[in-house]
Short mmCIF file of C-alpha atoms in Angstrom, two decimals:
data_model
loop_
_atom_site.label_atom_id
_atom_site.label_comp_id
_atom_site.label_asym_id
_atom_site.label_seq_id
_atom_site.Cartn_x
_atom_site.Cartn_y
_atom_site.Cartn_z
CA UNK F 1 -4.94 42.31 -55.81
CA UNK F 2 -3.55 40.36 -52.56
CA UNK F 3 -5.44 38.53 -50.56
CA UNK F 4 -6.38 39.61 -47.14
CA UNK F 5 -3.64 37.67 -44.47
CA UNK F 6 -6.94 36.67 -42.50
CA UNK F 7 -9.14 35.23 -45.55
CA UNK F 8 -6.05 33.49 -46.20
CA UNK F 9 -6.37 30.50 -44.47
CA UNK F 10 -10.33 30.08 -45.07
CA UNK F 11 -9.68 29.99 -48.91
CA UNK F 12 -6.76 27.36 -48.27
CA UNK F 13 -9.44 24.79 -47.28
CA UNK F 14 -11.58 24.68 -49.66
CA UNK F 15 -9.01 25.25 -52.24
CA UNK F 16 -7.13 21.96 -51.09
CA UNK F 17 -10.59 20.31 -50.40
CA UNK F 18 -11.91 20.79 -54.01
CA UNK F 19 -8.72 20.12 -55.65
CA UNK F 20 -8.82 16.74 -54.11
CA UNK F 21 -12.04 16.12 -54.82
CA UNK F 22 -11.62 17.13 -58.72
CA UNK F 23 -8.15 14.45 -58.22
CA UNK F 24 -10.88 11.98 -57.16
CA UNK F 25 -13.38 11.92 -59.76
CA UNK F 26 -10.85 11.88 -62.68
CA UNK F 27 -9.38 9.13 -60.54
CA UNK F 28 -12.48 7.37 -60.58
CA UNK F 29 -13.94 7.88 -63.92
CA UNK F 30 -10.59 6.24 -65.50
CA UNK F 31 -9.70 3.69 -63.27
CA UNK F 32 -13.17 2.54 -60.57
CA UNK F 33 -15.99 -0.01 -61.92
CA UNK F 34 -17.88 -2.26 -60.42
CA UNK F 35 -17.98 -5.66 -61.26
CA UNK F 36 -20.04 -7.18 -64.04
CA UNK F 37 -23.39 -8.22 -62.99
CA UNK F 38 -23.49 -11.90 -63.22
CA UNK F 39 -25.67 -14.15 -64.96
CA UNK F 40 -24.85 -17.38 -62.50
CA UNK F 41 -27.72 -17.23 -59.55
CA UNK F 42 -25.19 -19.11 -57.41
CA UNK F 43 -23.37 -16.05 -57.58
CA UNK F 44 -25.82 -13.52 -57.21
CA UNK F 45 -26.82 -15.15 -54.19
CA UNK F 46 -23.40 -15.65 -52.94
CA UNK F 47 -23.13 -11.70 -53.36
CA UNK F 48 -26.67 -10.85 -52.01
CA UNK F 49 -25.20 -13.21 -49.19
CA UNK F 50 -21.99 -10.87 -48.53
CA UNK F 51 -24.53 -7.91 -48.63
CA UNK F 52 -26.87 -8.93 -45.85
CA UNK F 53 -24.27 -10.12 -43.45
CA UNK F 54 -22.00 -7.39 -44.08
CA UNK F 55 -23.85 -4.16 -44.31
CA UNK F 56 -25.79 -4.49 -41.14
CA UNK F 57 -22.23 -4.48 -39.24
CA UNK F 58 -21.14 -1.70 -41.85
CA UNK F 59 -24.22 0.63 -41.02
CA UNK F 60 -23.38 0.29 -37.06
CA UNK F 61 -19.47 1.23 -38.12
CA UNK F 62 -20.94 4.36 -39.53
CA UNK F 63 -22.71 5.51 -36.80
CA UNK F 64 -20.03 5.11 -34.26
CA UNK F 65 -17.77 6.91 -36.50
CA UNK F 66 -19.71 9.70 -37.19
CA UNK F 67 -21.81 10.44 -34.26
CA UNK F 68 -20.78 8.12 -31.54
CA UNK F 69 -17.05 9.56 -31.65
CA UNK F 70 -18.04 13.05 -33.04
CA UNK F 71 -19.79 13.31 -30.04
CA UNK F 72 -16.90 12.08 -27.81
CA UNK F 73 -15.19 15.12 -28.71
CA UNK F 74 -17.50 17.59 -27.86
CA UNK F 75 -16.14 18.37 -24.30
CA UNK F 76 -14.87 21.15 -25.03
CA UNK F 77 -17.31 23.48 -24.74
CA UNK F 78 -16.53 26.03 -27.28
CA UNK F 79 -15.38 23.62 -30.32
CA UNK F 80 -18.61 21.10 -30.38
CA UNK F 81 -19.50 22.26 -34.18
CA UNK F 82 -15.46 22.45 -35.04
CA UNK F 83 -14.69 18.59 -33.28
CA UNK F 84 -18.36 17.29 -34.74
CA UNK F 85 -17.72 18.61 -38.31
CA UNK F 86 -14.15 17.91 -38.95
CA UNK F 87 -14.43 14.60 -37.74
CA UNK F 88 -16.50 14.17 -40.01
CA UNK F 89 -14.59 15.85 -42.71
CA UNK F 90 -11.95 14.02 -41.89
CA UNK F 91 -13.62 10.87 -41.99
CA UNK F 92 -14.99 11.14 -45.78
CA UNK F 93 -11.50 12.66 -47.05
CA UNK F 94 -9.48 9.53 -45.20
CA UNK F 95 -11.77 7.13 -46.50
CA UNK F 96 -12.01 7.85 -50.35
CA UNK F 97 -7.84 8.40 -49.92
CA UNK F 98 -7.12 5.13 -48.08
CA UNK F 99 -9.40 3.82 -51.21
CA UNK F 100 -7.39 5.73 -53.84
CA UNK F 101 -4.26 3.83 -52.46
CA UNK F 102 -5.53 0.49 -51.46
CA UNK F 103 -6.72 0.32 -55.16
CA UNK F 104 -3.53 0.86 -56.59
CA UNK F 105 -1.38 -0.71 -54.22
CA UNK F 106 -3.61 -4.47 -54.19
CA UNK F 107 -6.72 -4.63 -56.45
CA UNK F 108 -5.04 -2.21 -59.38
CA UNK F 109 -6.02 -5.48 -62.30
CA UNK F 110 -6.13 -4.64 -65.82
CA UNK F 111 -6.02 -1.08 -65.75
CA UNK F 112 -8.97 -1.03 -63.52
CA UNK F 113 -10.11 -1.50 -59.78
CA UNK F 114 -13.09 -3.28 -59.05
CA UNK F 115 -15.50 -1.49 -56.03
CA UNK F 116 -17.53 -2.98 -53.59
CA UNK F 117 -18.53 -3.15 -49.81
CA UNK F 118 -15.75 -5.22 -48.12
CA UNK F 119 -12.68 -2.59 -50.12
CA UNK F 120 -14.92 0.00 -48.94
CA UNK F 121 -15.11 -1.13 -45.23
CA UNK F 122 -11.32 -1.70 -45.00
CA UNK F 123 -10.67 1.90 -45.97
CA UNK F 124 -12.92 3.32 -43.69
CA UNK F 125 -10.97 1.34 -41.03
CA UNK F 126 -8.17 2.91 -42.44
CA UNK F 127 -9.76 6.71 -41.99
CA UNK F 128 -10.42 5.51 -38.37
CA UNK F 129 -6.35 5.59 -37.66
CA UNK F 130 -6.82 9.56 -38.44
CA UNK F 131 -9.72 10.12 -36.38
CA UNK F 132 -8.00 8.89 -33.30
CA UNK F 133 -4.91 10.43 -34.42
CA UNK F 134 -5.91 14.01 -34.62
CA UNK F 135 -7.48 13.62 -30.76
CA UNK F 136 -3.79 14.34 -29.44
CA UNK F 137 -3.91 17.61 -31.18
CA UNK F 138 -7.72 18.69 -31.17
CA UNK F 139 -8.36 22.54 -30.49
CA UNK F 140 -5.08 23.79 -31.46
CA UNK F 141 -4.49 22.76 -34.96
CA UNK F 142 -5.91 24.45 -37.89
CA UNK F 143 -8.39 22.27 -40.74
CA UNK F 144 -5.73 22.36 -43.25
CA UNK F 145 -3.16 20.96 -40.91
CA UNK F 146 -5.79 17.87 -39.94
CA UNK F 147 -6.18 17.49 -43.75
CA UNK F 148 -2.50 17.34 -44.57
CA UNK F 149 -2.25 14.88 -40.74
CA UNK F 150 -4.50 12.53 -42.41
CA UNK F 151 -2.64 12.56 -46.03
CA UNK F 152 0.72 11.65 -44.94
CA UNK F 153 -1.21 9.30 -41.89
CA UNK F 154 -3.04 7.05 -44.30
CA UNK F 155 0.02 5.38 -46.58
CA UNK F 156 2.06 5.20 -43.22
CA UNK F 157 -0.83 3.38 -42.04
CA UNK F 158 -1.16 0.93 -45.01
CA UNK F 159 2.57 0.19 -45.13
CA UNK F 160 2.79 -0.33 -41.41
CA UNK F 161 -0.50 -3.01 -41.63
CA UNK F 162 0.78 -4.70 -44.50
CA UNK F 163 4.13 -5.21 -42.40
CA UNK F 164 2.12 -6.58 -39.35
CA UNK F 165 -0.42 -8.88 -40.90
CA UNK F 166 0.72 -10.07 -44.57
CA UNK F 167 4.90 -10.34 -43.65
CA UNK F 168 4.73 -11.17 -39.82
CA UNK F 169 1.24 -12.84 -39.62
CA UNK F 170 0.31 -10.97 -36.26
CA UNK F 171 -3.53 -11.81 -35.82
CA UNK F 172 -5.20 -8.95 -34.93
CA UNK F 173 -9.02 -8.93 -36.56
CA UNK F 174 -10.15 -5.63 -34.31
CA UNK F 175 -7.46 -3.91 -35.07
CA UNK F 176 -5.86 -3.18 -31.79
CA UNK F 177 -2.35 -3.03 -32.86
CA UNK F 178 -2.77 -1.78 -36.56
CA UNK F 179 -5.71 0.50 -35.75
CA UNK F 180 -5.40 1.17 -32.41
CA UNK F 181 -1.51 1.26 -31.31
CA UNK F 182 -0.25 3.00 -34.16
CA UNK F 183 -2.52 5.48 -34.40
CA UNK F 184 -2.32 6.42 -30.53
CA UNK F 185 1.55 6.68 -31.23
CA UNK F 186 0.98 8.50 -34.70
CA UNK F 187 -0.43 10.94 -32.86
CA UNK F 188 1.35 11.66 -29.77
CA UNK F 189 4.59 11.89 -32.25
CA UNK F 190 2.87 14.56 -34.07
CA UNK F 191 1.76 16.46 -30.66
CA UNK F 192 5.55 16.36 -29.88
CA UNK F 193 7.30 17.49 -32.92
CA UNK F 194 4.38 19.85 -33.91
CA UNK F 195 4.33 21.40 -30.71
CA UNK F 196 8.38 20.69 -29.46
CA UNK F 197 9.20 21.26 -26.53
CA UNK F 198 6.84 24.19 -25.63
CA UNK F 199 4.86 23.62 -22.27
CA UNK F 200 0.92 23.76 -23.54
CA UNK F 201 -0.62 26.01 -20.20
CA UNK F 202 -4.33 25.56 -19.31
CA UNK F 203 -6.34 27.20 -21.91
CA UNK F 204 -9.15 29.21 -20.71
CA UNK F 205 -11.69 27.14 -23.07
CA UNK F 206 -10.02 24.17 -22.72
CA UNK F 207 -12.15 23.61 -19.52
CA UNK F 208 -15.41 21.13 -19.66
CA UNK F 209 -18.49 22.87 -18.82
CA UNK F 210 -21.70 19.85 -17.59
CA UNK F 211 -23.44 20.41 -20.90
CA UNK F 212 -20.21 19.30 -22.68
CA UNK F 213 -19.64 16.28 -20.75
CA UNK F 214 -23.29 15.40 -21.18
CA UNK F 215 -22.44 15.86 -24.89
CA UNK F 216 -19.72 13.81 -24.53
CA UNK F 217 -20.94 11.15 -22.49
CA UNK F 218 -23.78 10.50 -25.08
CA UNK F 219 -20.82 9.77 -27.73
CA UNK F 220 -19.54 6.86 -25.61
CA UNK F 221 -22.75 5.42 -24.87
CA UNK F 222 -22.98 5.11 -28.83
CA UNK F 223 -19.84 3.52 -29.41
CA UNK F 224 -19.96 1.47 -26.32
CA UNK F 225 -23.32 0.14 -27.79
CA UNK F 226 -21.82 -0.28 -31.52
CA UNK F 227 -18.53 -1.76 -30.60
CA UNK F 228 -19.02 -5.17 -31.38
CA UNK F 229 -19.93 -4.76 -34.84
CA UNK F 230 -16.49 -2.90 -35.30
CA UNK F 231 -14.64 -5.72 -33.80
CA UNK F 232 -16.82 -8.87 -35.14
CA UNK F 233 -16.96 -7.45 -38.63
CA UNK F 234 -13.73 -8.97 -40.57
CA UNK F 235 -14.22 -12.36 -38.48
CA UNK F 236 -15.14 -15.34 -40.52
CA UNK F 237 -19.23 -15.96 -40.39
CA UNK F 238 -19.95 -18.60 -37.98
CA UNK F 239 -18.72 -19.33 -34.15
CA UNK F 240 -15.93 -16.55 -34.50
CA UNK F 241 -17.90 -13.91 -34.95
CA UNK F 242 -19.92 -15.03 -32.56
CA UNK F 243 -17.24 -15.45 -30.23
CA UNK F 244 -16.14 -12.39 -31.37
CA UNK F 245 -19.33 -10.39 -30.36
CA UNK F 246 -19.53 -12.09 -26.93
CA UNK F 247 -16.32 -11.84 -25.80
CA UNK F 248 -16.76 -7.89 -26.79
CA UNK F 249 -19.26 -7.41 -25.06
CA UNK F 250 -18.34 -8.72 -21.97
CA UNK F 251 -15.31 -7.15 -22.27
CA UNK F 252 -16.91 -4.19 -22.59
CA UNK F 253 -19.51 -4.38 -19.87
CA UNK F 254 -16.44 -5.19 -17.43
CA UNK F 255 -14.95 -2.20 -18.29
CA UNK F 256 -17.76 0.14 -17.50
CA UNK F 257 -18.37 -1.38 -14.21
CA UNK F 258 -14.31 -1.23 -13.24
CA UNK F 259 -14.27 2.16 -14.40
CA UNK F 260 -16.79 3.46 -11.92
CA UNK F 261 -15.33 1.32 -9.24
CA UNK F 262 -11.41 2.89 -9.84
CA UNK F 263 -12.55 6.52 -10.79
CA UNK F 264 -14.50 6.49 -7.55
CA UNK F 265 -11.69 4.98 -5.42
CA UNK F 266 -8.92 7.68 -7.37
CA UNK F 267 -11.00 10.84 -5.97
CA UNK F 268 -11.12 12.00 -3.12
CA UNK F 269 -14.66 12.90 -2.58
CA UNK F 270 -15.34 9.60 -4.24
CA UNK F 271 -17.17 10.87 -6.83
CA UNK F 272 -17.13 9.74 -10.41
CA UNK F 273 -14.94 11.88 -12.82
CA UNK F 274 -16.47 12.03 -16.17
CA UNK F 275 -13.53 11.95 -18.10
CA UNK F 276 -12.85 8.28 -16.46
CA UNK F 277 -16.14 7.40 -17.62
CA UNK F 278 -16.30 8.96 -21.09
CA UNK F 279 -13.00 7.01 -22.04
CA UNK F 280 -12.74 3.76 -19.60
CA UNK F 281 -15.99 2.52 -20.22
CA UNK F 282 -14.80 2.03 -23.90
CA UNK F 283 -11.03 0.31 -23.06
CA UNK F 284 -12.43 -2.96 -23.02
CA UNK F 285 -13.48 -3.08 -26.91
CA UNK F 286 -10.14 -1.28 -27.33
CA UNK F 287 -8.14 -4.71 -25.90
CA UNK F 288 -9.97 -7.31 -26.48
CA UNK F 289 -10.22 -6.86 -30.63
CA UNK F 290 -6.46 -8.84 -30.81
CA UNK F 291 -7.96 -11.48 -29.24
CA UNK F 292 -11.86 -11.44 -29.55
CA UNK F 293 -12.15 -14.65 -32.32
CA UNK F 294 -9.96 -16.57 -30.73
CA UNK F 295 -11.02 -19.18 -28.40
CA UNK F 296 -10.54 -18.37 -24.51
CA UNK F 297 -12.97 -18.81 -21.53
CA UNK F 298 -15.22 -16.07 -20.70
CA UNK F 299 -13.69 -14.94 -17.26
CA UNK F 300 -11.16 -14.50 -19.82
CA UNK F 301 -12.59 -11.26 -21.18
CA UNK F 302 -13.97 -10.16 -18.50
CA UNK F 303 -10.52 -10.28 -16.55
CA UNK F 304 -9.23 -8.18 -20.19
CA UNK F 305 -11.69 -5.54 -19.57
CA UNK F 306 -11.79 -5.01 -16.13
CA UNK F 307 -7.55 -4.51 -16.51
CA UNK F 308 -7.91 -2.34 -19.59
CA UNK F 309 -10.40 -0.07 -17.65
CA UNK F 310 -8.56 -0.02 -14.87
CA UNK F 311 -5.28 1.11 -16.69
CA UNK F 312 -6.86 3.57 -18.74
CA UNK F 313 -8.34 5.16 -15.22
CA UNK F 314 -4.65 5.22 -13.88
CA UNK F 315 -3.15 6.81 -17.09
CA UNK F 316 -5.70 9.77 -16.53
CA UNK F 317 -5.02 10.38 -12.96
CA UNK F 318 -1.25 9.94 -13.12
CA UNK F 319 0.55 9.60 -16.41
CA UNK F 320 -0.98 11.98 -18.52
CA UNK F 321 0.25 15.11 -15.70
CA UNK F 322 3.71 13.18 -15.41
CA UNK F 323 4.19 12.98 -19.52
CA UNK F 324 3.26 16.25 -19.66
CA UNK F 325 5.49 17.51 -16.81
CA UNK F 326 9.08 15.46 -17.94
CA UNK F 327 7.93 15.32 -21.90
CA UNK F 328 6.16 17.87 -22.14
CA UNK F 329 4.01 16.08 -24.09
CA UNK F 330 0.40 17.05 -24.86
CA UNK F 331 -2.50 14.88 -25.34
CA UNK F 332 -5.61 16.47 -25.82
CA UNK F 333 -8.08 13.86 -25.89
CA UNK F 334 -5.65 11.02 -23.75
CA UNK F 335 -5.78 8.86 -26.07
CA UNK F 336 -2.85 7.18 -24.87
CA UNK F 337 -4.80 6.62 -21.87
CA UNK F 338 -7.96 4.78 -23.63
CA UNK F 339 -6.01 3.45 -26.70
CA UNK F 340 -2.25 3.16 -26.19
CA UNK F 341 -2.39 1.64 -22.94
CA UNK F 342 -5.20 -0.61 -23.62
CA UNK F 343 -4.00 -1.62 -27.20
CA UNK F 344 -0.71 -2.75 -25.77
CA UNK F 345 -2.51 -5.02 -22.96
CA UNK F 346 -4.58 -6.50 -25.51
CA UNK F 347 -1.63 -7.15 -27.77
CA UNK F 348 0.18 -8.94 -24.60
CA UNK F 349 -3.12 -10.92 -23.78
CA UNK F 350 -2.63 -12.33 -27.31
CA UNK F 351 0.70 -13.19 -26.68
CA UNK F 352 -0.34 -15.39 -23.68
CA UNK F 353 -3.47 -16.88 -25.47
CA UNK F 354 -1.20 -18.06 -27.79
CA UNK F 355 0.99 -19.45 -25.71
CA UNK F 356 -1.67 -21.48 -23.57
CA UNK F 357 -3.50 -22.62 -26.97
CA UNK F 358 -3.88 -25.87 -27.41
CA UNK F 359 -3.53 -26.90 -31.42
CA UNK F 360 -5.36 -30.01 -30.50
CA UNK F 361 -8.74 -28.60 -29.43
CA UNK F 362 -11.65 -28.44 -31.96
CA UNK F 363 -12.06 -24.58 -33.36
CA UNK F 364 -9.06 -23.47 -31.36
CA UNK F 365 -7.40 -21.84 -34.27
CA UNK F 366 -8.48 -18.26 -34.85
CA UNK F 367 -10.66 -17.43 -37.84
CA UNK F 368 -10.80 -14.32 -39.52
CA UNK F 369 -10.61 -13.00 -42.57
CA UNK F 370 -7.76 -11.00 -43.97
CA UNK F 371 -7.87 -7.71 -45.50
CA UNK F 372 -8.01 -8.38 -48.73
CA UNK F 373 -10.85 -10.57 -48.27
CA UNK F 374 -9.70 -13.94 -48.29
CA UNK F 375 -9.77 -16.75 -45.31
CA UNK F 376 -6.91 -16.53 -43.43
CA UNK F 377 -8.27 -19.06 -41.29
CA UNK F 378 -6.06 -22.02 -43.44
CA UNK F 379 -3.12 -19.57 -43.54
CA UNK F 380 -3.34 -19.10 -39.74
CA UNK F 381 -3.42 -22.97 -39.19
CA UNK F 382 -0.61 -23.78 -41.97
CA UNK F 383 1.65 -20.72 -39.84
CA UNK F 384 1.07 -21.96 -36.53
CA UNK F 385 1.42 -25.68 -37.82
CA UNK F 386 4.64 -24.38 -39.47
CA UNK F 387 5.99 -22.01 -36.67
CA UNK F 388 4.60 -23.55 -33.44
CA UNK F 389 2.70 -21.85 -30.94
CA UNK F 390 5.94 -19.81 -29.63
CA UNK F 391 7.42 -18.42 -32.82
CA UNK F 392 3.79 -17.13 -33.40
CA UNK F 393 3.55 -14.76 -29.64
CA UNK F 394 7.11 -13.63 -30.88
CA UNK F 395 5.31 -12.51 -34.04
CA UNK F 396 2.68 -11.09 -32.04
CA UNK F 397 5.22 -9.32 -29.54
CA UNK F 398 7.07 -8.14 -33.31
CA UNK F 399 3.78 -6.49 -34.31
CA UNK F 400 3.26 -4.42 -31.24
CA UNK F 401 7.11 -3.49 -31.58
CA UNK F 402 6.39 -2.08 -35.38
CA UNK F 403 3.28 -0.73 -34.79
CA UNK F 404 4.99 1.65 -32.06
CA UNK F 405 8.19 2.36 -33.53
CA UNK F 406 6.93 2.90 -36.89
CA UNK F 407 4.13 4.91 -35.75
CA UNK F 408 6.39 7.43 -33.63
CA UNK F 409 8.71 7.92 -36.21
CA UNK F 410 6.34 8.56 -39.06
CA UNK F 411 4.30 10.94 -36.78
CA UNK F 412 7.23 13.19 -35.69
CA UNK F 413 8.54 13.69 -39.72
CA UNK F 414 4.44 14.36 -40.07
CA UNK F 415 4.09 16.78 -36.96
CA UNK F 416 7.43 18.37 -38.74
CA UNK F 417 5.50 19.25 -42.32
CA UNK F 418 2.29 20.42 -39.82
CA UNK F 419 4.58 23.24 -39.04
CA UNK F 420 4.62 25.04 -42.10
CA UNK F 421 3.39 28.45 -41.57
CA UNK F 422 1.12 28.53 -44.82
CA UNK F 423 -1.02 25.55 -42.41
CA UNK F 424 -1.75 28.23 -40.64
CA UNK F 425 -1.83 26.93 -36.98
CA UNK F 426 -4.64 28.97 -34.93
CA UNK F 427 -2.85 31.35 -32.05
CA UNK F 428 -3.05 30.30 -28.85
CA UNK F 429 -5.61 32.71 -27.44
CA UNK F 430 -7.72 31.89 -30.21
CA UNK F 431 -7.61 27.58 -29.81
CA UNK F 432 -10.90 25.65 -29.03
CA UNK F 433 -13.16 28.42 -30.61
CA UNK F 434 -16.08 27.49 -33.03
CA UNK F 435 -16.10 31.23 -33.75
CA UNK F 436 -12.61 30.87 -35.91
CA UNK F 437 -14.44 28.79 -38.63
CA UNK F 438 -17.83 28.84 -38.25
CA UNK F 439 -20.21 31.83 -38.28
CA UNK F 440 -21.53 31.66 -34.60
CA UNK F 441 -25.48 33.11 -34.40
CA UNK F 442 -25.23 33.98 -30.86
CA UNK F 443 -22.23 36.48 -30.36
CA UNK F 444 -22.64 37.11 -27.29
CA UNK F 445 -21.38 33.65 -26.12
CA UNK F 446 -18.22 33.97 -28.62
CA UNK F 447 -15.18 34.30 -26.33
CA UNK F 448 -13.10 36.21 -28.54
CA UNK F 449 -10.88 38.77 -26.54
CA UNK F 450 -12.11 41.42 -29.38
CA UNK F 451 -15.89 40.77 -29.33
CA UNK F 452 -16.73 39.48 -32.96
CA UNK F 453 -15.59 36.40 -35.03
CA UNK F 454 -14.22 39.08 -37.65
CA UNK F 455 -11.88 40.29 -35.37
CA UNK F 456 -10.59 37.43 -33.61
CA UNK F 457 -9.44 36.41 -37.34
CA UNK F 458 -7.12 38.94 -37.71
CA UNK F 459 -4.60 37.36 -35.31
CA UNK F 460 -4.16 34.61 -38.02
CA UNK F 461 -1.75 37.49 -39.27
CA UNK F 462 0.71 36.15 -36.75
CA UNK F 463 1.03 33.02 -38.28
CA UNK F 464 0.65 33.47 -41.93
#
């Protein structure tokens, strides 16, 4: 017997969901150990070592991820469960594929990949290029199509990092131009090919309500708190990751205070606008992970922060309407406003803080380590002792220039596939509604045009 057109799309999800999942534990039974405990108690305590110093900054990942920016995208007031859960949905499925592939592609030894925390953490920083990604398109894309966003975004991402870090050397240990640049531009190329050239009108739900924004405003407050661990955690133990945390932190405390200053100035009444605050109280840790080990006076960071905020402010107010009025290009969550614009200032403050290094100063090479968890700090010296201080801000400026034009290109062939009918895209009258995949106890605040959850799914018939 056929299946229903409207149960269509529910059984899709699971059906890809478990299929992957079965993928992944074949996967792992054949190829993923751990490594053999060792009898040396230098090494156990060099490993107990890596623990400690590593998990603590790994825990504080976690909960930025999954409630800090779940949280973020709760303001929209009828898709809180839908933005909390598939976040973090999206989160687990990126991670364990961005570990599939980072297996096979660098640690695949011997027929077998050995686990542990640090491969771990650098595919969860690969899942965090989807989660940003998908905020250009949140409310009107189905599950499925986030699912199959993420699959094709993850190997993009890893070929695009490998480019910027292993062949061009660009030092970036927060991940402002791998992380935060490409997946900004990912995104918006998806929102543009995925949605062409069709101008998005105000959606009836679309609209914050104050319970929302409080909502919201709670998920920045996390990851404004957690930041630093994000940024300081691939830095080499010691004074850069110290440096790395301070100079976050002030960046990030600059930016909260601009933010209030230029969203009051910007309206009218001279109120605060929420949306300012959710998103340019955060574009401080957003610029300042490109240069956050590297050493710089602290005026320095502030100055970063207060810029970044203040740009991100600006985009909101008067980009985002022009884009969307010459491109017609939607961006759901702006985050071209609180991670394009932002990444690309960071990546030109590295440019100049290379420029104005000094190779004869004590500690004034950057230390880090690289993602496949080596010290890049002699690598970094023997390249700048090699290239000179200018050959390295071209590298830097090269970077940025991948990172965006590889990121735009991969995400419009990826918006492309998202338009597959058998995705099943939601209709427009029934975007930013919980009720479309989750049962909804009270009913009677369900704003389905038909009354009941049931009913609004039979308009999936229209795209399936």
């Amino acid at each position: 017997m056929a299946m229903p057109p409207s149960t269509y799309p529910r059984r899709l999800l699971p059906l890809f969901l478990g299929l992957f999942q079965g993928a992944l534990l074949l996967f792992f039974a054949l190829f993923i150990t751990y490594d053999e405990p060792s009898a040396q108690a230098e090494d156990t305590n060099m490993v107990a070592n890596q623990v400690y110093s590593t998990f603590p900054f790994f825990q504080d990942i976690q909960v930025m991820l999954v409630v800090g920016l779940g949280l973020l995208l709760t303001f929209l007031p009828r898709y809180g469960f839908s933005a909390l859960t598939h976040n973090f949905l999206l989160l687990n499925f990126s991670m364990q594929w961005a570990l599939v592939l980072q297996g096979l592609l660098q640690h695949f030894h011997h027929g077998q990949i050995h686990l542990d925390l640090h491969k771990l953490l650098i595919s969860e920083f690969a899942a965090v290029t989807a989660l940003i990604s998908v905020g250009a398109i949140l409310g009107r894309a189905s599950p499925c199509q986030l699912l199959v966003m993420a699959t094709c975004e993850i190997p993009f991402y890893l070929a695009t990092e490998w480019v910027i870090v292993t062949c061009l050397g660009v030092l970036d240990v927060g991940g402002t131009i791998t992380i935060h640049v490409f997946s900004c531009y990912f995104g918006l190329g998806v929102s543009k090919a995925l949605f062409r050239a069709a101008q998005q009108p105000l959606h009836p739900k679309e609209t914050p309500t104050p319970s929302s924004d409080l909502m919201s405003l709670v998920g920045t407050l996390i990851l404004w708190v957690f930041w630093p661990s994000f940024v300081a955690v691939l830095c080499q133990p010691g004074d850069a990751q110290h440096r790395a945390i301070l100079n976050t932190l002030l960046a990030m405390s600059a930016s909260a205070i601009t933010t209030v200053v230029a969203s009051s100035l910007l309206e009218r009444d001279g109120k605060l606008s929420l949306g300012h605050l959710q998103n340019g109280s955060l574009a401080g840790g957003v610029a300042i992970g490109v240069v956050a080990d590297m050493v710089m006076p602290p005026v320095a960071a502030l100055a970063l922060g207060s810029l970044s905020a203040l740009v991100c402010v600006l985009g909101f107010r008067f980009l985002t309407p022009l884009l969307g009025r010459k491109l017609t290009l939607l961006d759901q969550c702006g985050i071209h406003n609180l991670h394009g614009l932002p990444g690309i200032l960071g990546a030109a403050a590295s440019i100049l803080v290379v420029l104005v290094a000094s190779k004869d100063t004590s500690g004034s090479q950057p230390s880090q380590l690289s993602p496949a968890g080596g010290n890049a700090s002699e690598v970094v010296e023997a390249q700048w002792g090699d290239r000179g201080v200018g050959r390295q801000a071209l590298y830097q400026a090269a970077g940025l220039a991948v990172a965006v034009g590889a990121s735009l290109l991969t995400g419009l062939l990826t918006g492309a596939a998202l338009r597959l009918p058998c995705l099943a895209r939601p209709p427009e009258r029934l975007c930013f509604d919980d009720s479309l995949y989750f049962k909804v106890q009270d009913q009677a605040e369900s704003p389905g045009p038909d009354g009941s959850a049931e009913e609004e799914a039979l308009a999936l018939k229209e795209r399936v």
